[in-house]
Amino acid sequence: MLGYGDFNRKGLNASAGLSYDVNSGTLQNQFVPLGYNGGCCGLAVEYRRINLGTVRNENQFRVSFILANLGSFGNLRRQERIY
C-alpha cells in the first residue's frame, strides 16, 4: 500500500494497494482511493477490484461528497474503507 496526503486534512490525497496470492498466482484485491478536501467541502472517489476466485469476483466504484460540519453524501462510507 502506498499513500500521499491525509484524508482528514486540506488538499489532495491518494493511495493505492493490492493483495497478491502467491499460491494461485492471482491479484485478490486492488484499490485506488482519491480525494480532495477544501475549506468547506471535499470529494472522495474509490475504485476497488475484488477477485477471490469462485467465492467473489466484482468491481466497485464509490463516490462521496463531503460538506464540512454537515456530513457526507454518497456510497463511500467510512466504515467500509480499507485504509
CSV table of N, CA and C in Angstrom, one decimal:
chain,number,residue,atom,x,y,z
A,1,MET,N,0.9,-1.2,0.0
A,1,MET,CA,0.0,0.0,0.0
A,1,MET,C,0.9,1.2,0.0
A,2,LEU,N,0.6,2.2,-0.9
A,2,LEU,CA,1.3,3.5,-0.9
A,2,LEU,C,0.3,4.6,-0.8
A,3,GLY,N,0.7,5.7,-0.2
A,3,GLY,CA,-0.3,6.8,0.0
A,3,GLY,C,0.4,8.1,0.0
A,4,TYR,N,-0.4,9.2,-0.3
A,4,TYR,CA,0.1,10.5,-0.4
A,4,TYR,C,-1.0,11.4,0.3
A,5,GLY,N,-0.6,12.3,1.2
A,5,GLY,CA,-1.6,13.2,1.8
A,5,GLY,C,-2.3,12.6,3.0
A,6,ASP,N,-3.2,13.3,3.5
A,6,ASP,CA,-4.0,12.9,4.7
A,6,ASP,C,-5.5,13.1,4.3
A,7,PHE,N,-6.3,12.1,4.5
A,7,PHE,CA,-7.7,12.2,4.1
A,7,PHE,C,-8.5,13.0,5.1
A,8,ASN,N,-7.9,13.5,6.2
A,8,ASN,CA,-8.6,14.4,7.2
A,8,ASN,C,-8.1,15.8,7.1
A,9,ARG,N,-7.2,16.1,6.2
A,9,ARG,CA,-6.7,17.5,6.1
A,9,ARG,C,-6.9,18.1,4.7
A,10,LYS,N,-6.7,19.4,4.5
A,10,LYS,CA,-6.9,20.0,3.3
A,10,LYS,C,-6.0,19.6,2.2
A,11,GLY,N,-6.4,19.6,1.0
A,11,GLY,CA,-5.5,19.3,-0.1
A,11,GLY,C,-5.8,17.9,-0.8
A,12,LEU,N,-5.0,17.6,-1.7
A,12,LEU,CA,-5.1,16.3,-2.5
A,12,LEU,C,-4.6,15.2,-1.7
A,13,ASN,N,-5.2,14.0,-1.8
A,13,ASN,CA,-4.7,12.8,-1.2
A,13,ASN,C,-5.1,11.6,-2.0
A,14,ALA,N,-4.2,10.6,-2.0
A,14,ALA,CA,-4.4,9.5,-2.8
A,14,ALA,C,-3.7,8.3,-2.2
A,15,SER,N,-4.1,7.1,-2.5
A,15,SER,CA,-3.4,5.9,-2.1
A,15,SER,C,-3.8,4.8,-3.1
A,16,ALA,N,-3.0,3.7,-3.0
A,16,ALA,CA,-3.2,2.6,-3.8
A,16,ALA,C,-2.7,1.3,-3.1
A,17,GLY,N,-3.3,0.2,-3.3
A,17,GLY,CA,-2.8,-1.0,-2.7
A,17,GLY,C,-3.3,-2.2,-3.4
A,18,LEU,N,-2.6,-3.3,-3.1
A,18,LEU,CA,-3.0,-4.6,-3.8
A,18,LEU,C,-2.6,-5.8,-2.9
A,19,SER,N,-3.3,-6.9,-3.1
A,19,SER,CA,-3.0,-8.1,-2.4
A,19,SER,C,-2.8,-9.2,-3.4
A,20,TYR,N,-1.7,-9.9,-3.3
A,20,TYR,CA,-1.3,-10.9,-4.3
A,20,TYR,C,-1.3,-12.3,-3.6
A,21,ASP,N,-1.9,-13.3,-4.2
A,21,ASP,CA,-1.9,-14.7,-3.7
A,21,ASP,C,-0.8,-15.4,-4.4
A,22,VAL,N,0.3,-15.8,-3.7
A,22,VAL,CA,1.4,-16.4,-4.3
A,22,VAL,C,1.1,-17.8,-4.8
A,23,ASN,N,0.3,-18.5,-4.0
A,23,ASN,CA,-0.1,-19.9,-4.3
A,23,ASN,C,-0.8,-20.1,-5.6
A,24,SER,N,-1.8,-19.2,-5.8
A,24,SER,CA,-2.7,-19.3,-7.0
A,24,SER,C,-2.2,-18.4,-8.1
A,25,GLY,N,-1.3,-17.4,-7.8
A,25,GLY,CA,-0.7,-16.5,-8.8
A,25,GLY,C,-1.7,-15.5,-9.3
A,26,THR,N,-2.6,-15.0,-8.4
A,26,THR,CA,-3.7,-14.0,-8.8
A,26,THR,C,-3.6,-12.8,-7.9
A,27,LEU,N,-4.1,-11.7,-8.4
A,27,LEU,CA,-4.3,-10.5,-7.6
A,27,LEU,C,-5.7,-10.6,-6.9
A,28,GLN,N,-5.7,-10.6,-5.6
A,28,GLN,CA,-7.0,-10.8,-4.9
A,28,GLN,C,-7.8,-9.5,-4.7
A,29,ASN,N,-7.0,-8.4,-4.5
A,29,ASN,CA,-7.7,-7.2,-4.2
A,29,ASN,C,-6.8,-6.0,-4.6
A,30,GLN,N,-7.4,-5.1,-5.3
A,30,GLN,CA,-6.7,-3.8,-5.7
A,30,GLN,C,-7.7,-2.7,-5.4
A,31,PHE,N,-7.1,-1.6,-4.9
A,31,PHE,CA,-7.9,-0.4,-4.6
A,31,PHE,C,-7.2,0.9,-4.9
A,32,VAL,N,-7.9,1.9,-5.3
A,32,VAL,CA,-7.3,3.2,-5.5
A,32,VAL,C,-8.3,4.3,-5.1
A,33,PRO,N,-8.1,4.8,-3.9
A,33,PRO,CA,-9.0,6.0,-3.4
A,33,PRO,C,-8.3,7.3,-3.7
A,34,LEU,N,-9.0,8.3,-4.2
A,34,LEU,CA,-8.5,9.6,-4.4
A,34,LEU,C,-9.5,10.6,-3.7
A,35,GLY,N,-8.9,11.7,-3.3
A,35,GLY,CA,-9.8,12.7,-2.6
A,35,GLY,C,-9.2,14.1,-2.7
A,36,TYR,N,-10.1,15.0,-2.5
A,36,TYR,CA,-9.6,16.4,-2.4
A,36,TYR,C,-10.5,17.1,-1.3
A,37,ASN,N,-9.8,17.7,-0.3
A,37,ASN,CA,-10.5,18.4,0.7
A,37,ASN,C,-10.2,19.9,0.6
A,38,GLY,N,-11.3,20.7,0.6
A,38,GLY,CA,-11.2,22.2,0.5
A,38,GLY,C,-11.5,22.7,1.9
A,39,GLY,N,-11.8,24.0,2.0
A,39,GLY,CA,-12.1,24.6,3.2
A,39,GLY,C,-13.5,24.3,3.7
A,40,CYS,N,-14.5,24.1,2.8
A,40,CYS,CA,-15.8,23.9,3.2
A,40,CYS,C,-16.4,22.5,2.7
A,41,CYS,N,-15.7,21.9,1.7
A,41,CYS,CA,-16.3,20.7,1.1
A,41,CYS,C,-15.1,19.9,0.6
A,42,GLY,N,-15.5,18.6,0.2
A,42,GLY,CA,-14.5,17.7,-0.3
A,42,GLY,C,-15.2,16.7,-1.2
A,43,LEU,N,-14.3,16.0,-2.0
A,43,LEU,CA,-14.8,14.9,-2.9
A,43,LEU,C,-13.9,13.7,-2.7
A,44,ALA,N,-14.5,12.6,-2.6
A,44,ALA,CA,-13.7,11.3,-2.5
A,44,ALA,C,-14.2,10.3,-3.5
A,45,VAL,N,-13.3,9.6,-4.2
A,45,VAL,CA,-13.7,8.6,-5.2
A,45,VAL,C,-12.8,7.4,-4.9
A,46,GLU,N,-13.4,6.2,-5.0
A,46,GLU,CA,-12.6,5.0,-4.8
A,46,GLU,C,-13.0,3.9,-5.8
A,47,TYR,N,-12.0,3.3,-6.4
A,47,TYR,CA,-12.2,2.1,-7.3
A,47,TYR,C,-11.6,0.9,-6.6
A,48,ARG,N,-12.4,-0.2,-6.5
A,48,ARG,CA,-11.9,-1.4,-5.8
A,48,ARG,C,-12.2,-2.6,-6.7
A,49,ARG,N,-11.3,-3.5,-6.8
A,49,ARG,CA,-11.4,-4.7,-7.6
A,49,ARG,C,-11.2,-5.9,-6.6
A,50,ILE,N,-12.1,-6.8,-6.5
A,50,ILE,CA,-12.0,-7.9,-5.6
A,50,ILE,C,-12.1,-9.2,-6.5
A,51,ASN,N,-11.1,-10.1,-6.4
A,51,ASN,CA,-11.1,-11.3,-7.1
A,51,ASN,C,-10.7,-12.5,-6.2
A,52,LEU,N,-11.7,-13.2,-5.7
A,52,LEU,CA,-11.4,-14.3,-4.8
A,52,LEU,C,-11.8,-15.6,-5.4
A,53,GLY,N,-11.5,-15.7,-6.7
A,53,GLY,CA,-11.8,-17.0,-7.4
A,53,GLY,C,-13.3,-17.2,-7.5
A,54,THR,N,-13.8,-18.4,-7.1
A,54,THR,CA,-15.2,-18.7,-7.3
A,54,THR,C,-16.1,-18.1,-6.2
A,55,VAL,N,-15.5,-17.6,-5.1
A,55,VAL,CA,-16.2,-17.0,-4.0
A,55,VAL,C,-16.8,-15.6,-4.3
A,56,ARG,N,-15.9,-14.8,-4.8
A,56,ARG,CA,-16.3,-13.4,-5.0
A,56,ARG,C,-15.4,-12.8,-6.1
A,57,ASN,N,-16.1,-12.2,-7.1
A,57,ASN,CA,-15.4,-11.5,-8.2
A,57,ASN,C,-16.2,-10.3,-8.6
A,58,GLU,N,-15.7,-9.1,-8.3
A,58,GLU,CA,-16.5,-7.9,-8.6
A,58,GLU,C,-15.6,-6.6,-8.6
A,59,ASN,N,-16.2,-5.6,-9.3
A,59,ASN,CA,-15.6,-4.3,-9.4
A,59,ASN,C,-16.5,-3.3,-8.6
A,60,GLN,N,-16.0,-2.4,-7.8
A,60,GLN,CA,-16.8,-1.4,-7.1
A,60,GLN,C,-16.3,0.0,-7.4
A,61,PHE,N,-17.2,0.9,-7.6
A,61,PHE,CA,-16.8,2.3,-7.8
A,61,PHE,C,-17.7,3.1,-6.8
A,62,ARG,N,-17.0,3.8,-6.0
A,62,ARG,CA,-17.7,4.6,-4.9
A,62,ARG,C,-17.3,6.0,-4.9
A,63,VAL,N,-18.3,6.9,-4.6
A,63,VAL,CA,-18.0,8.3,-4.6
A,63,VAL,C,-18.7,9.0,-3.4
A,64,SER,N,-18.2,10.0,-2.9
A,64,SER,CA,-18.8,10.7,-1.7
A,64,SER,C,-18.5,12.2,-1.8
A,65,PHE,N,-19.5,13.0,-1.6
A,65,PHE,CA,-19.3,14.5,-1.5
A,65,PHE,C,-19.4,14.9,0.0
A,66,ILE,N,-18.5,15.6,0.5
A,66,ILE,CA,-18.4,15.9,1.9
A,66,ILE,C,-18.6,17.4,2.1
A,67,LEU,N,-19.5,17.7,3.0
A,67,LEU,CA,-19.7,19.1,3.4
A,67,LEU,C,-19.3,19.3,4.9
A,68,ALA,N,-18.4,20.2,5.2
A,68,ALA,CA,-17.9,20.5,6.5
A,68,ALA,C,-19.0,20.8,7.5
A,69,ASN,N,-19.0,20.1,8.6
A,69,ASN,CA,-19.9,20.3,9.7
A,69,ASN,C,-21.3,19.8,9.4
A,70,LEU,N,-21.6,19.2,8.3
A,70,LEU,CA,-22.9,18.6,8.0
A,70,LEU,C,-22.8,17.1,7.8
A,71,GLY,N,-21.9,16.6,7.0
A,71,GLY,CA,-21.9,15.2,6.8
A,71,GLY,C,-21.4,14.9,5.3
A,72,SER,N,-21.6,13.7,4.9
A,72,SER,CA,-21.2,13.2,3.6
A,72,SER,C,-22.4,12.6,2.9
A,73,PHE,N,-22.4,12.7,1.5
A,73,PHE,CA,-23.5,12.2,0.7
A,73,PHE,C,-22.8,11.3,-0.4
A,74,GLY,N,-23.3,10.1,-0.4
A,74,GLY,CA,-22.7,9.1,-1.4
A,74,GLY,C,-22.7,7.7,-0.9
A,75,ASN,N,-22.0,6.9,-1.7
A,75,ASN,CA,-22.0,5.5,-1.3
A,75,ASN,C,-20.6,5.0,-0.8
A,76,LEU,N,-19.7,5.9,-0.5
A,76,LEU,CA,-18.4,5.6,0.1
A,76,LEU,C,-18.5,5.9,1.6
A,77,ARG,N,-18.6,4.9,2.4
A,77,ARG,CA,-18.8,5.1,3.8
A,77,ARG,C,-17.5,4.8,4.6
A,78,ARG,N,-17.3,5.5,5.6
A,78,ARG,CA,-16.1,5.5,6.4
A,78,ARG,C,-15.9,4.1,7.0
A,79,GLN,N,-16.9,3.3,7.4
A,79,GLN,CA,-16.7,2.0,8.0
A,79,GLN,C,-16.3,1.0,6.9
A,80,GLU,N,-16.5,1.3,5.6
A,80,GLU,CA,-16.1,0.3,4.6
A,80,GLU,C,-14.8,0.6,3.9
A,81,ARG,N,-14.1,1.6,4.4
A,81,ARG,CA,-12.8,2.0,3.9
A,81,ARG,C,-11.8,0.9,4.2
A,82,ILE,N,-10.8,0.7,3.3
A,82,ILE,CA,-9.7,-0.2,3.6
A,82,ILE,C,-8.6,0.4,4.4
A,83,TYR,N,-8.3,1.6,4.1
A,83,TYR,CA,-7.2,2.3,4.8
A,83,TYR,C,-7.6,2.9,6.1
